[in-house]
Coordinates of N, CA and C in Angstrom, one line a residue:
X1 N 0.6 -14.3 -15.7 CA 1.4 -13.4 -15.5 C 0.9 -12.3 -15.0
X2 N 1.4 -11.5 -14.1 CA 0.8 -10.4 -13.5 C 1.2 -9.3 -14.1
X3 N 0.8 -8.1 -13.7 CA 1.1 -6.8 -14.3 C 2.6 -6.3 -14.0
X4 N 2.9 -6.4 -13.1 CA 4.3 -6.1 -12.4 C 5.3 -7.1 -12.6
X5 N 5.1 -8.1 -13.2 CA 6.4 -9.1 -13.2 C 7.5 -8.8 -13.7
X6 N 7.3 -7.9 -14.6 CA 8.8 -7.6 -15.3 C 9.5 -6.7 -14.2
X7 N 8.8 -6.0 -13.0 CA 9.7 -5.4 -12.1 C 10.4 -6.3 -11.1
X8 N 11.5 -6.5 -11.0 CA 12.4 -7.4 -10.1 C 13.0 -6.7 -9.2
X9 N 13.3 -5.2 -9.1 CA 14.2 -4.9 -8.1 C 13.5 -4.4 -6.9
X10 N 14.0 -4.3 -5.9 CA 13.8 -3.6 -4.7 C 13.8 -2.1 -4.6
X11 N 12.9 -1.7 -3.8 CA 12.4 -0.3 -3.8 C 12.5 0.3 -2.5
X12 N 13.3 1.4 -2.4 CA 12.8 2.2 -0.9 C 11.5 3.1 -1.1
X13 N 10.8 3.2 -2.0 CA 9.4 3.8 -2.0 C 8.7 3.4 -3.2
X14 N 7.1 2.9 -3.0 CA 6.3 2.5 -3.9 C 5.0 3.6 -3.7
X15 N 4.7 4.0 -4.8 CA 3.2 4.9 -4.9 C 2.5 3.9 -5.4
X16 N 1.0 4.3 -4.9 CA -0.2 3.5 -5.5 C -1.5 4.4 -5.3
X17 N -1.8 4.9 -6.4 CA -3.2 5.7 -6.4 C -4.2 4.6 -7.2
X18 N -4.7 3.9 -6.5 CA -5.7 2.5 -6.8 C -6.9 2.7 -5.7
X19 N -7.9 2.1 -6.3 CA -9.1 2.0 -5.5 C -8.7 0.6 -4.6
X20 N -9.5 0.6 -3.3 CA -9.4 -0.5 -2.2 C -9.2 -2.0 -3.0
X21 N -10.1 -2.2 -3.6 CA -9.6 -4.0 -3.9 C -8.1 -4.1 -4.8
X22 N -8.0 -3.1 -5.4 CA -6.7 -3.0 -6.2 C -5.6 -3.2 -5.3
X23 N -5.7 -2.2 -4.3 CA -4.5 -1.8 -3.5 C -4.3 -3.4 -2.6
X24 N -5.5 -4.1 -2.1 CA -5.3 -5.1 -1.6 C -4.5 -6.3 -2.5
X25 N -4.7 -6.4 -3.9 CA -4.5 -7.1 -4.3 C -2.6 -6.9 -4.7
X26 N -2.0 -5.6 -4.6 CA -0.9 -5.3 -4.9 C -0.2 -5.4 -3.8
X27 N -0.8 -5.4 -2.6 CA 0.2 -5.2 -1.0 C 1.3 -6.3 -1.0
X28 N 0.9 -7.5 -1.2 CA 2.0 -8.5 -1.1 C 2.9 -8.3 -2.1
X29 N 2.9 -7.8 -3.3 CA 3.7 -7.5 -4.6 C 4.7 -6.4 -3.7
X30 N 3.9 -5.1 -3.1 CA 4.9 -4.3 -2.7 C 5.7 -4.7 -1.6
X31 N 5.0 -5.5 -0.8 CA 5.9 -6.1 0.6 C 7.1 -6.8 -0.2
X32 N 7.2 -7.6 -1.2 CA 8.0 -8.4 -1.8 C 9.0 -7.5 -2.6
X33 N 8.7 -6.2 -2.9 CA 9.6 -5.6 -3.6 C 10.2 -4.0 -2.9
X34 N 9.9 -4.1 -1.7 CA 10.2 -2.9 -1.0 C 11.6 -3.6 0.0
X35 N 12.6 -2.6 0.3 CA 13.7 -3.0 0.9 C 13.0 -2.8 2.4
X36 N 13.7 -3.4 3.4 CA 13.5 -3.5 4.8 C 13.2 -1.9 5.2
X37 N 12.2 -1.7 5.8 CA 12.0 -0.2 6.3 C 11.6 0.7 5.0
X38 N 11.2 0.2 3.8 CA 10.7 1.1 2.7 C 9.4 1.4 3.3
X39 N 9.0 2.6 2.5 CA 7.6 3.1 2.5 C 6.8 2.8 1.4
X40 N 5.4 2.7 1.6 CA 4.2 2.2 0.7 C 3.4 3.5 0.7
X41 N 3.4 4.6 -0.3 CA 2.6 5.4 -0.2 C 1.3 5.0 -1.1
X42 N 0.0 4.9 -0.2 CA -1.1 4.7 -1.0 C -2.3 5.6 -1.0
X43 N -3.2 5.8 -2.0 CA -4.0 6.9 -1.9 C -5.4 6.3 -2.8
X44 N -6.6 6.9 -2.9 CA -7.4 6.5 -3.8 C -8.5 5.5 -3.4
X45 N -8.4 5.1 -2.1 CA -9.6 4.4 -1.4 C -10.4 5.5 -0.5
X46 N -11.5 4.9 0.0 CA -12.5 5.7 0.5 C -12.1 5.9 2.0
X47 N -12.4 6.7 2.8 CA -12.2 6.9 4.2 C -12.9 5.9 5.1
X48 N -14.1 5.4 4.5 CA -14.6 4.2 5.2 C -13.9 2.9 5.1
X49 N -13.1 3.1 4.1 CA -12.4 1.6 3.8 C -11.1 1.5 4.4
X50 N -10.4 2.8 5.1 CA -9.5 2.7 5.7 C -8.8 1.9 6.8
X51 N -9.9 1.6 7.6 CA -9.5 0.8 8.9 C -9.2 -0.8 8.1
X52 N -10.1 -1.0 7.5 CA -10.1 -2.7 6.7 C -8.9 -2.6 6.0
X53 N -8.2 -1.3 5.3 CA -7.1 -1.5 4.6 C -5.9 -1.7 5.7
X54 N -5.7 -0.8 6.5 CA -4.7 -0.9 7.7 C -4.9 -2.5 8.2
X55 N -5.9 -2.9 8.4 CA -5.7 -4.4 8.9 C -5.2 -5.2 7.8
X56 N -5.7 -5.1 6.6 CA -5.1 -5.9 5.7 C -3.5 -5.9 5.3
X57 N -3.1 -4.7 5.4 CA -1.7 -4.2 5.3 C -1.0 -4.8 6.3
X58 N -1.4 -4.5 7.4 CA -0.7 -4.9 8.8 C -0.4 -6.8 8.6
X59 N -1.6 -7.4 8.3 CA -1.3 -8.7 7.7 C -0.1 -9.0 6.7
X60 N 0.0 -8.2 6.0 CA 1.4 -8.0 5.3 C 2.4 -7.8 5.5
X61 N 2.6 -7.2 6.9 CA 3.8 -6.9 7.5 C 4.0 -5.5 7.5
X62 N 2.8 -4.7 7.0 CA 3.2 -3.1 7.2 C 2.8 -2.5 8.1
X63 N 3.2 -1.2 8.5 CA 2.9 -0.5 9.6 C 2.3 0.8 9.3
X64 N 1.3 1.2 9.6 CA 0.7 2.6 9.3 C 1.5 3.6 10.2
X65 N 2.2 4.6 9.3 CA 2.7 5.7 10.3 C 1.9 7.0 9.9
X66 N 0.9 7.1 9.0 CA 0.4 8.6 9.0 C -0.9 8.1 7.8
X67 N -1.8 8.9 8.1 CA -3.3 8.8 7.4 C -3.6 10.2 7.0
X68 N -4.1 10.4 5.7 CA -4.4 11.8 5.4 C -6.4 11.6 4.9
X69 N -7.2 12.4 5.5 CA -8.3 12.0 4.8 C -9.1 13.2 4.3
X70 N -9.3 13.6 3.0 CA -10.0 14.7 2.6 C -11.3 14.3 1.8
X71 N -12.4 15.1 2.5 CA -13.7 14.8 1.9 C -13.6 13.2 2.2
X72 N -14.2 12.5 1.2 CA -14.5 11.0 1.4 C -13.4 10.4 1.1
X73 N -12.1 10.8 0.5 CA -10.9 10.0 0.1 C -9.9 10.0 1.2
X74 N -9.3 8.7 1.4 CA -8.2 8.7 2.1 C -6.9 8.2 1.4
X75 N -5.6 8.7 2.5 CA -4.3 8.1 1.8 C -3.7 7.8 2.9
X76 N -2.6 6.9 2.9 CA -2.0 6.6 3.9 C -0.5 6.1 3.5
X77 N 0.3 6.4 4.6 CA 1.7 6.1 4.4 C 2.1 4.8 5.4
X78 N 2.4 3.7 4.8 CA 3.0 2.6 5.5 C 4.5 2.3 5.2
X79 N 5.0 1.9 6.1 CA 6.2 1.2 6.4 C 6.5 -0.1 6.3
X80 N 7.2 -0.7 5.9 CA 7.4 -2.3 5.8 C 8.2 -2.4 7.1
X81 N 7.7 -3.4 7.9 CA 8.2 -3.7 9.3 C 9.7 -4.3 9.2
X82 N 10.4 -3.7 10.0 CA 11.5 -4.6 10.2 C 11.7 -5.7 10.7
X83 N 10.8 -6.1 11.6 CA 10.9 -7.6 12.3 C 10.4 -8.6 11.4

């Protein structure tokens, strides 16, 4: 049983303020629960983890739309690819 198993709907927007390893673990769940073209807003990872996070998310079908870096922390807005 996974923490989000009870959530079965599809969403237009999912927000997650989690550390990098946890964001990687929930990426597939987010992909499966976003409508096509939905957005996944993430924060809580370090700026030096941003490139690796983007690469992993791209593999899950996300496209990076925007990034914000403040001090050593990063946030990103990802869209679920329509292809």
